[in-house]
Amino acid sequence: MDMRSEDMLSGDLSPDGRPAGPIDLQAEFTESEIGSVLDALDAELVGLKPVKLRIRQIAALLLVDRVRARLGLTAGAPSLHMSFTGNPGTGKTTVAMRMAEILHRLGYIRRNHLVSVTRDDLVGQYIGHTAPKTKEVLKRAMGGVLFIDEAYYLYRPENERDYGQEAIEILLQVMENQRDDLVVILAGYAERMETFFRSNPGFRSRVAHHVDFPDYGDGELLDIAGRMLAGQNYRFSASGEAAFRLYVEARRAQPHFANARSIRNALDRARLRQASRIFALGRPLSVEELTTLTEEDILASRVLTQGGALGPAGQGG
Amino acid sequence: MRITQGCFSFLPDLTDAQITSQAQYCIEQGWALGIEYTDDPHPRNTYWEMWELPMFDLADAAGVVRELVACRQAHPEKYIRINAFDSTHGWETVRMSFIVNRPAREPELVLTRQEGPGRNQIYAMTVRPAS
């Protein structure tokens, strides 16, 4: 930061002899361009209040730490390992993908890259296979973010000789000793993560940030649907949107509701119906017709027509 | 006797920070890094022992340094080098190789001459352990 002259004259010196006058955090904030990252996060992700709040807190802490470090007030790198818990489709993976970029912009990690793994990538198939596999993944993730999806699968209490334990031990060791090199994000459904943390207390104490992803409200889901469609160059007709509002309400009451993921699946199926509907028209089409999802595309859904009689996959129709 | 082979070997030994940034350079060139060690620094000994497997798909040098630390711990009194392999078509070879660890007392290379048929001189280099 540019020390202004009145700061220089304040005469108050920090331990390393540099002036420690009033510090303009706002200027620091503007300079770091963190604002644009956070604003983009706010604009592009619907809802998720607690998540955004936590990210802002982390951003503030890193910023303050940076200013403090400049004055010789070292505090050691904060531990940024996180756990994301929440129901299916609440945006855990999406946020994790953004996390690498955010932490990189904040200067906490050196590379803007994220390695996304599941149990299969970490745990081996036979004795002696797990350690090299886990280490290889860790090496690839160094300098960035390691995202472990459905982390509870690492621990299988029913099989005491499961190799998952070995992967967990290596992970814990790296999480502790190489905090500067790697940020680990664990994600999964809330209750199962709770069990996982209970049986691996080492993990709980090394994960500093437990972020809970709330379910989306109906309005938020509609908003998400609108954005998904816009991204694919589709839109609802006015009646189509009203129909989709009904759909969301009906779908929520049914089992296996997966928030944004259910919405995406519903939209994909609506696109299928729209395609066959306009195909059956058998006449030249306008661009308008190609891009509009109407009421009939939505109302034909089994969720609405059969009062929730779902297929075996529980996907809704 | 100080063994010189590979890059930077006429310079003072690289510090860990320098090794890290050299490794980072290699990663940014898209080269795969491998760590090798040996106790026989003879120039004709091209087959050093591999430490673990070569590392592909790294993004940051921290992964290499981690392995190097482990290798140094296991073999503090051996030569360790980092090789950077370029798999680009047309190269497919080691593009860079540098020594990152040496024994405290290095062995000596001794040149011996031998008279061959027709007063032909035959030269041989042998490694004499550090005395």
Coordinates of C-alpha atoms in Angstrom, one line a residue:
Chain A
M1 CA 0.0 0.0 0.0
D2 CA 1.1 3.5 -0.6
M3 CA 1.9 5.1 2.7
R4 CA 0.5 8.6 2.6
S5 CA 2.7 11.3 4.0
E6 CA 0.7 12.0 7.1
D7 CA 1.1 8.3 7.9
M8 CA 4.8 8.6 7.6
L9 CA 4.8 11.5 10.1
S10 CA 2.8 9.9 12.7
G11 CA 6.0 8.6 14.3
D12 CA 4.5 5.4 15.5
L13 CA 6.8 2.6 14.4
S14 CA 6.1 -1.1 14.2
P15 CA 8.6 -3.6 15.5
D16 CA 10.6 -3.6 12.2
G17 CA 10.9 0.2 12.2
R18 CA 8.4 0.9 9.5
P19 CA 5.7 3.5 10.0
A20 CA 2.5 2.1 11.4
G21 CA 0.1 4.9 10.9
P22 CA -3.5 4.6 10.1
I23 CA -4.0 1.9 7.5
D24 CA -6.5 2.4 4.7
L25 CA -8.1 -1.0 4.4
Q26 CA -10.5 0.3 1.8
A27 CA -7.7 1.3 -0.5
E28 CA -6.1 -2.1 0.1
F29 CA -9.4 -3.7 -0.8
T30 CA -9.8 -1.8 -4.0
E31 CA -6.2 -2.5 -5.0
S32 CA -6.5 -6.2 -4.5
E33 CA -9.5 -6.5 -6.9
I34 CA -11.1 -8.9 -4.4
G35 CA -14.3 -6.8 -4.7
S36 CA -14.9 -7.8 -8.3
V37 CA -14.5 -11.5 -7.4
L38 CA -17.0 -11.2 -4.5
D39 CA -19.4 -9.2 -6.6
A40 CA -19.2 -11.8 -9.3
L41 CA -19.9 -14.5 -6.7
D42 CA -22.9 -12.5 -5.5
A43 CA -24.2 -11.9 -9.0
E44 CA -23.7 -15.4 -10.4
L45 CA -24.8 -17.6 -7.5
V46 CA -28.4 -17.3 -6.3
G47 CA -29.1 -17.4 -2.6
L48 CA -26.4 -19.2 -0.4
K49 CA -26.3 -16.3 2.1
P50 CA -24.2 -18.1 4.8
V51 CA -21.8 -19.3 2.2
K52 CA -21.2 -15.8 0.8
L53 CA -20.9 -14.4 4.3
R54 CA -18.2 -16.9 5.2
I55 CA -16.3 -16.2 2.0
R56 CA -16.4 -12.5 2.7
Q57 CA -15.1 -13.2 6.2
I58 CA -12.2 -15.2 4.8
A59 CA -11.5 -12.5 2.3
A60 CA -11.4 -9.9 5.0
L61 CA -9.1 -12.0 7.2
L62 CA -6.7 -12.6 4.4
L63 CA -6.6 -8.9 3.5
V64 CA -6.0 -7.9 7.1
D65 CA -3.3 -10.5 7.4
R66 CA -1.6 -9.2 4.4
V67 CA -1.5 -5.6 5.8
R68 CA -0.3 -7.0 9.1
A69 CA 2.4 -9.0 7.5
R70 CA 3.7 -5.8 5.8
L71 CA 4.1 -4.2 9.2
G72 CA 6.0 -7.3 10.5
L73 CA 3.0 -8.5 12.6
T74 CA 3.1 -12.1 11.4
A75 CA 0.4 -14.4 12.5
G76 CA 1.1 -17.5 10.4
A77 CA -1.0 -18.5 7.5
P78 CA -4.6 -19.1 8.6
S79 CA -5.8 -22.7 8.0
L80 CA -8.3 -22.6 5.2
H81 CA -9.3 -26.2 5.0
M82 CA -13.1 -26.3 4.6
S83 CA -16.0 -28.6 4.8
F84 CA -19.1 -28.0 2.7
T85 CA -22.2 -29.7 3.9
G86 CA -25.7 -29.5 2.5
N87 CA -28.4 -31.4 0.7
P88 CA -28.0 -32.6 -2.9
G89 CA -27.9 -29.8 -5.5
T90 CA -27.3 -26.9 -3.1
G91 CA -24.2 -25.7 -5.0
K92 CA -21.3 -27.3 -3.0
T93 CA -19.3 -28.3 -6.0
T94 CA -20.1 -25.1 -7.9
V95 CA -18.8 -23.0 -5.0
A96 CA -15.7 -25.2 -4.5
M97 CA -14.9 -24.6 -8.2
R98 CA -15.1 -20.8 -7.5
M99 CA -13.1 -21.1 -4.3
A100 CA -9.9 -21.8 -6.1
E101 CA -10.2 -18.6 -8.1
I102 CA -11.2 -16.6 -5.0
L103 CA -8.3 -17.8 -2.9
H104 CA -5.9 -17.3 -5.8
R105 CA -7.1 -13.7 -6.2
L106 CA -6.7 -13.2 -2.5
G107 CA -3.1 -14.4 -2.8
Y108 CA -3.6 -17.3 -0.5
I109 CA -2.8 -20.1 -3.0
R110 CA -0.2 -19.8 -5.7
R111 CA -2.1 -21.4 -8.6
N112 CA -5.6 -21.0 -9.7
H113 CA -6.4 -24.6 -10.0
L114 CA -8.6 -27.2 -8.4
V115 CA -8.2 -30.9 -8.4
S116 CA -11.5 -32.7 -7.9
V117 CA -11.4 -36.2 -6.6
T118 CA -13.6 -38.9 -5.0
R119 CA -12.7 -42.0 -3.0
D120 CA -11.7 -43.9 -6.1
D121 CA -8.9 -41.5 -6.9
L122 CA -7.4 -41.7 -3.4
V123 CA -7.9 -45.2 -2.2
G124 CA -6.1 -48.2 -3.8
Q125 CA -7.3 -51.6 -4.6
Y126 CA -4.7 -53.7 -2.8
I127 CA -2.2 -53.4 0.0
G128 CA 0.5 -50.8 -0.8
H129 CA -1.6 -49.2 -3.6
T130 CA -3.2 -46.5 -1.5
A131 CA -0.2 -44.4 -0.3
P132 CA 1.3 -43.8 -3.8
K133 CA -2.2 -43.0 -5.2
T134 CA -3.0 -40.5 -2.5
K135 CA 0.4 -38.9 -2.7
E136 CA 0.1 -38.6 -6.4
V137 CA -3.2 -36.8 -6.1
L138 CA -1.8 -34.5 -3.4
K139 CA 1.2 -33.7 -5.6
R140 CA -1.1 -32.7 -8.4
A141 CA -3.1 -30.5 -6.2
M142 CA -0.2 -28.8 -4.6
G143 CA -0.4 -25.0 -4.9
G144 CA -4.1 -25.1 -5.4
V145 CA -7.3 -26.6 -4.0
L146 CA -8.0 -30.3 -3.5
F147 CA -11.7 -30.9 -3.6
I148 CA -12.9 -34.2 -2.1
D149 CA -16.4 -34.9 -3.1
E150 CA -18.5 -37.2 -0.8
A151 CA -15.6 -37.4 1.6
Y152 CA -17.4 -39.7 4.0
Y153 CA -16.8 -42.6 1.6
L154 CA -13.2 -42.4 2.6
Y155 CA -14.1 -43.9 5.9
R156 CA -15.9 -47.3 5.9
P157 CA -16.5 -48.2 9.5
E158 CA -18.0 -51.6 8.6
N159 CA -14.6 -52.8 7.3
E160 CA -11.8 -52.3 9.6
R161 CA -9.2 -53.3 7.1
D162 CA -10.5 -50.8 4.5
Y163 CA -7.7 -48.9 2.8
G164 CA -9.5 -45.6 3.2
Q165 CA -8.0 -45.1 6.7
E166 CA -4.5 -45.0 5.1
A167 CA -5.6 -42.3 2.7
I168 CA -7.1 -40.3 5.6
E169 CA -3.9 -40.5 7.5
I170 CA -1.8 -39.2 4.6
L171 CA -4.3 -36.5 4.0
L172 CA -4.3 -35.4 7.6
Q173 CA -0.5 -35.2 7.6
V174 CA -0.4 -33.0 4.6
M175 CA -3.3 -30.8 5.8
E176 CA -1.3 -30.2 8.9
N177 CA 2.3 -29.8 7.5
Q178 CA 1.7 -28.2 4.2
R179 CA -1.0 -25.7 4.9
D180 CA 0.8 -23.1 2.7
D181 CA 0.8 -25.4 -0.3
L182 CA -2.7 -26.9 -0.3
V183 CA -6.3 -26.1 0.7
V184 CA -8.5 -29.1 1.1
I185 CA -12.2 -28.8 0.7
L186 CA -14.4 -31.7 1.8
A187 CA -17.9 -31.9 0.6
G188 CA -20.9 -34.1 1.3
Y189 CA -24.4 -34.5 2.7
A190 CA -24.8 -33.0 6.2
E191 CA -25.6 -36.1 8.3
R192 CA -23.1 -38.4 6.7
M193 CA -20.3 -35.8 7.1
E194 CA -21.3 -35.4 10.7
T195 CA -20.7 -39.2 11.2
F196 CA -17.5 -38.9 9.3
F197 CA -16.2 -36.2 11.4
R198 CA -17.3 -37.9 14.6
S199 CA -15.3 -41.0 13.7
N200 CA -12.3 -39.0 12.5
P201 CA -11.8 -36.3 15.1
G202 CA -8.5 -35.4 13.5
F203 CA -10.4 -34.1 10.5
R204 CA -12.8 -32.0 12.4
S205 CA -10.0 -30.2 14.3
R206 CA -8.0 -29.6 11.1
V207 CA -10.9 -28.2 9.1
A208 CA -11.3 -24.6 10.2
H209 CA -14.4 -23.7 8.3
H210 CA -17.6 -25.7 8.3
V211 CA -19.9 -24.1 5.8
D212 CA -23.5 -25.3 5.7
F213 CA -25.4 -24.9 2.4
P214 CA -29.1 -24.2 3.0
D215 CA -31.8 -25.5 0.7
Y216 CA -33.1 -23.1 -1.9
G217 CA -36.4 -21.4 -1.6
D218 CA -39.0 -21.6 -4.5
G219 CA -38.2 -18.1 -5.7
E220 CA -34.4 -18.9 -5.7
L221 CA -35.0 -22.1 -7.7
L222 CA -37.1 -20.2 -10.3
D223 CA -34.3 -17.6 -10.5
I224 CA -31.8 -20.5 -11.0
A225 CA -34.0 -22.0 -13.7
G226 CA -34.1 -18.7 -15.5
R227 CA -30.3 -18.4 -15.4
M228 CA -29.8 -22.0 -16.6
L229 CA -32.1 -21.4 -19.5
A230 CA -30.5 -18.1 -20.4
G231 CA -27.1 -19.9 -20.4
Q232 CA -28.5 -22.3 -23.0
N233 CA -30.3 -19.6 -25.0
Y234 CA -33.8 -20.7 -24.0
R235 CA -36.4 -18.8 -22.1
F236 CA -39.9 -19.4 -20.6
S237 CA -43.0 -18.0 -22.1
A238 CA -45.1 -16.1 -19.5
S239 CA -47.4 -19.1 -19.0
G240 CA -44.5 -21.4 -19.1
E241 CA -42.9 -19.6 -16.1
A242 CA -46.2 -19.9 -14.2
A243 CA -46.3 -23.6 -15.0
F244 CA -42.8 -24.0 -13.8
R245 CA -43.6 -22.3 -10.6
L246 CA -46.3 -25.0 -10.0
Y247 CA -43.8 -27.7 -11.0
V248 CA -41.2 -26.5 -8.5
E249 CA -43.8 -26.6 -5.7
A250 CA -45.0 -30.1 -6.7
R251 CA -41.5 -31.4 -7.1
R252 CA -40.3 -30.2 -3.7
A253 CA -43.0 -32.3 -2.0
Q254 CA -41.7 -35.5 -3.7
P255 CA -38.9 -37.7 -2.6
H256 CA -35.3 -37.4 -3.9
F257 CA -35.7 -33.6 -4.4
A258 CA -32.2 -32.4 -5.2
N259 CA -32.6 -28.6 -5.4
A260 CA -30.8 -27.1 -8.4
R261 CA -30.0 -30.5 -9.8
S262 CA -33.7 -31.4 -10.0
I263 CA -34.3 -28.1 -11.7
R264 CA -31.6 -28.8 -14.3
N265 CA -33.0 -32.3 -14.9
A266 CA -36.5 -30.9 -15.2
L267 CA -35.3 -28.3 -17.7
D268 CA -33.5 -30.9 -19.8
R269 CA -36.7 -32.9 -20.0
A270 CA -38.7 -29.8 -20.9
R271 CA -36.3 -29.2 -23.7
L272 CA -36.8 -32.7 -24.9
R273 CA -40.6 -32.2 -24.9
Q274 CA -40.2 -28.8 -26.6
A275 CA -38.1 -30.4 -29.3
S276 CA -40.6 -33.1 -30.1
R277 CA -43.5 -30.6 -29.9
I278 CA -42.0 -28.2 -32.4
F279 CA -40.9 -31.1 -34.5
A280 CA -44.5 -32.3 -34.7
L281 CA -45.6 -28.9 -35.9
G282 CA -44.3 -29.7 -39.4
R283 CA -44.1 -26.1 -40.5
P284 CA -41.3 -23.5 -40.8
L285 CA -40.4 -22.1 -37.3
S286 CA -39.4 -18.7 -36.0
V287 CA -36.4 -18.2 -33.8
E288 CA -38.9 -17.3 -31.1
E289 CA -40.4 -20.8 -31.2
L290 CA -37.0 -22.4 -31.1
T291 CA -36.0 -20.6 -27.9
T292 CA -39.3 -20.6 -26.0
L293 CA -40.4 -23.3 -23.5
T294 CA -44.1 -23.0 -23.1
E295 CA -46.7 -24.2 -20.6
E296 CA -47.3 -27.5 -22.4
D297 CA -43.6 -28.4 -22.2
I298 CA -43.8 -28.1 -18.4
L299 CA -47.3 -29.3 -17.7
A300 CA -46.7 -32.6 -19.5
S301 CA -44.3 -33.6 -16.7
R302 CA -45.2 -36.7 -14.7
V303 CA -44.6 -34.7 -11.5
L304 CA -47.7 -32.7 -12.3
T305 CA -49.8 -35.1 -14.3
Q306 CA -49.5 -38.2 -12.0
G307 CA -49.4 -36.4 -8.7
G308 CA -45.9 -37.5 -8.0
A309 CA -45.9 -41.1 -9.2
L310 CA -42.2 -41.3 -9.8
G311 CA -40.3 -43.8 -11.8
P312 CA -38.0 -46.2 -10.0
A313 CA -35.0 -43.8 -10.5
G314 CA -36.9 -41.2 -8.5
Q315 CA -36.1 -38.6 -11.1
G316 CA -39.6 -37.3 -11.8
G317 CA -40.8 -36.9 -15.3
Chain B
M1 CA 36.3 -33.5 -6.2
R2 CA 33.2 -31.6 -7.3
I3 CA 31.3 -33.5 -9.9
T4 CA 30.0 -31.4 -12.7
Q5 CA 27.2 -32.6 -14.9
G6 CA 23.8 -31.3 -15.9
C7 CA 22.7 -27.7 -15.7
F8 CA 24.1 -25.3 -13.1
S9 CA 26.8 -27.6 -11.9
F10 CA 29.5 -25.0 -12.3
L11 CA 27.5 -22.7 -10.1
P12 CA 27.4 -22.9 -6.3
D13 CA 24.8 -25.5 -5.1
L14 CA 21.3 -24.3 -5.7
T15 CA 19.3 -23.2 -2.6
D16 CA 16.0 -24.8 -2.0
A17 CA 14.2 -21.6 -3.2
Q18 CA 16.2 -21.8 -6.4
I19 CA 15.4 -25.4 -6.9
T20 CA 11.7 -24.7 -6.4
S21 CA 11.7 -21.9 -9.0
Q22 CA 13.7 -24.0 -11.5
A23 CA 11.2 -26.8 -11.0
Q24 CA 8.3 -24.4 -11.4
Y25 CA 9.9 -23.2 -14.7
C26 CA 10.0 -26.8 -15.9
I27 CA 6.4 -27.4 -14.9
E28 CA 5.3 -24.2 -16.8
Q29 CA 7.1 -25.6 -19.9
G30 CA 4.9 -28.6 -19.6
W31 CA 7.7 -31.0 -18.8
A32 CA 7.3 -34.0 -16.5
L33 CA 9.7 -34.0 -13.6
G34 CA 11.5 -37.0 -12.2
I35 CA 13.8 -37.5 -9.3
E36 CA 16.8 -39.8 -9.5
Y37 CA 19.6 -40.7 -7.2
T38 CA 22.9 -42.6 -7.4
D39 CA 26.1 -43.2 -5.5
D40 CA 28.1 -43.6 -8.8
P41 CA 28.6 -40.2 -10.4
H42 CA 30.7 -41.7 -13.3
P43 CA 29.7 -39.7 -16.4
R44 CA 29.0 -42.9 -18.3
N45 CA 26.6 -44.0 -15.6
T46 CA 23.4 -42.8 -17.2
Y47 CA 21.1 -45.1 -15.3
W48 CA 20.4 -43.5 -12.0
E49 CA 17.9 -45.1 -9.6
M50 CA 14.4 -43.6 -9.9
W51 CA 12.9 -42.1 -6.8
E52 CA 9.2 -42.9 -7.0
L53 CA 7.6 -42.3 -10.4
P54 CA 8.0 -39.4 -12.7
M55 CA 5.5 -36.7 -11.9
F56 CA 3.0 -35.7 -14.6
D57 CA 0.2 -33.1 -14.4
L58 CA 1.7 -31.0 -11.7
A59 CA 0.7 -27.4 -11.3
D60 CA 3.0 -26.3 -8.6
A61 CA 6.6 -27.1 -7.6
A62 CA 5.6 -27.9 -4.1
G63 CA 4.8 -31.5 -5.1
V64 CA 8.4 -32.0 -6.4
V65 CA 10.0 -30.4 -3.4
R66 CA 8.0 -32.7 -1.2
E67 CA 9.4 -35.7 -3.0
L68 CA 12.9 -34.2 -3.0
V69 CA 12.8 -33.7 0.8
A70 CA 11.7 -37.4 1.2
C71 CA 14.5 -38.5 -1.2
R72 CA 17.1 -36.5 0.7
Q73 CA 16.0 -38.0 3.9
A74 CA 16.4 -41.5 2.6
H75 CA 19.7 -40.8 0.7
P76 CA 21.5 -37.9 2.3
E77 CA 24.9 -39.1 1.1
K78 CA 24.0 -39.7 -2.5
Y79 CA 23.8 -37.7 -5.6
I80 CA 20.2 -36.6 -6.4
R81 CA 19.1 -35.0 -9.6
I82 CA 15.9 -33.6 -11.0
N83 CA 15.2 -34.5 -14.6
A84 CA 12.6 -32.6 -16.7
F85 CA 11.2 -34.7 -19.6
D86 CA 9.6 -33.0 -22.6
S87 CA 7.1 -35.3 -24.3
T88 CA 6.4 -32.9 -27.2
H89 CA 6.7 -34.7 -30.5
G90 CA 10.1 -34.2 -32.0
W91 CA 11.7 -33.7 -28.6
E92 CA 10.7 -36.7 -26.5
T93 CA 13.8 -36.3 -24.4
V94 CA 15.1 -34.9 -21.2
R95 CA 15.3 -31.1 -21.6
M96 CA 16.8 -30.2 -18.3
S97 CA 18.6 -32.0 -15.6
F98 CA 20.3 -30.7 -12.5
I99 CA 22.0 -32.0 -9.4
V100 CA 20.1 -31.1 -6.2
N101 CA 22.1 -33.1 -3.6
R102 CA 25.7 -34.2 -3.2
P103 CA 27.4 -36.2 -0.6
A104 CA 29.4 -34.2 2.0
R105 CA 32.6 -35.7 0.7
E106 CA 32.5 -36.4 -3.0
P107 CA 34.4 -39.3 -4.6
E108 CA 37.1 -38.6 -7.1
L109 CA 37.3 -39.3 -10.8
V110 CA 40.6 -40.8 -11.8
L111 CA 41.9 -40.9 -15.3
T112 CA 44.1 -43.8 -16.1
R113 CA 46.1 -44.3 -19.3
Q114 CA 47.0 -47.7 -20.8
E115 CA 49.3 -48.5 -23.7
G116 CA 47.4 -50.4 -26.4
P117 CA 48.6 -52.1 -29.6
G118 CA 50.7 -49.8 -31.8
R119 CA 51.4 -47.4 -28.9
N120 CA 47.7 -46.5 -29.0
Q121 CA 46.6 -44.7 -25.8
I122 CA 43.5 -46.0 -24.0
Y123 CA 41.9 -43.7 -21.5
A124 CA 39.7 -44.9 -18.7
M125 CA 37.9 -42.9 -16.0
T126 CA 37.3 -44.6 -12.7
V127 CA 35.5 -43.4 -9.6
R128 CA 37.7 -43.5 -6.5
P129 CA 35.7 -43.3 -3.3
A130 CA 36.3 -40.3 -1.1
S131 CA 39.3 -41.0 1.1

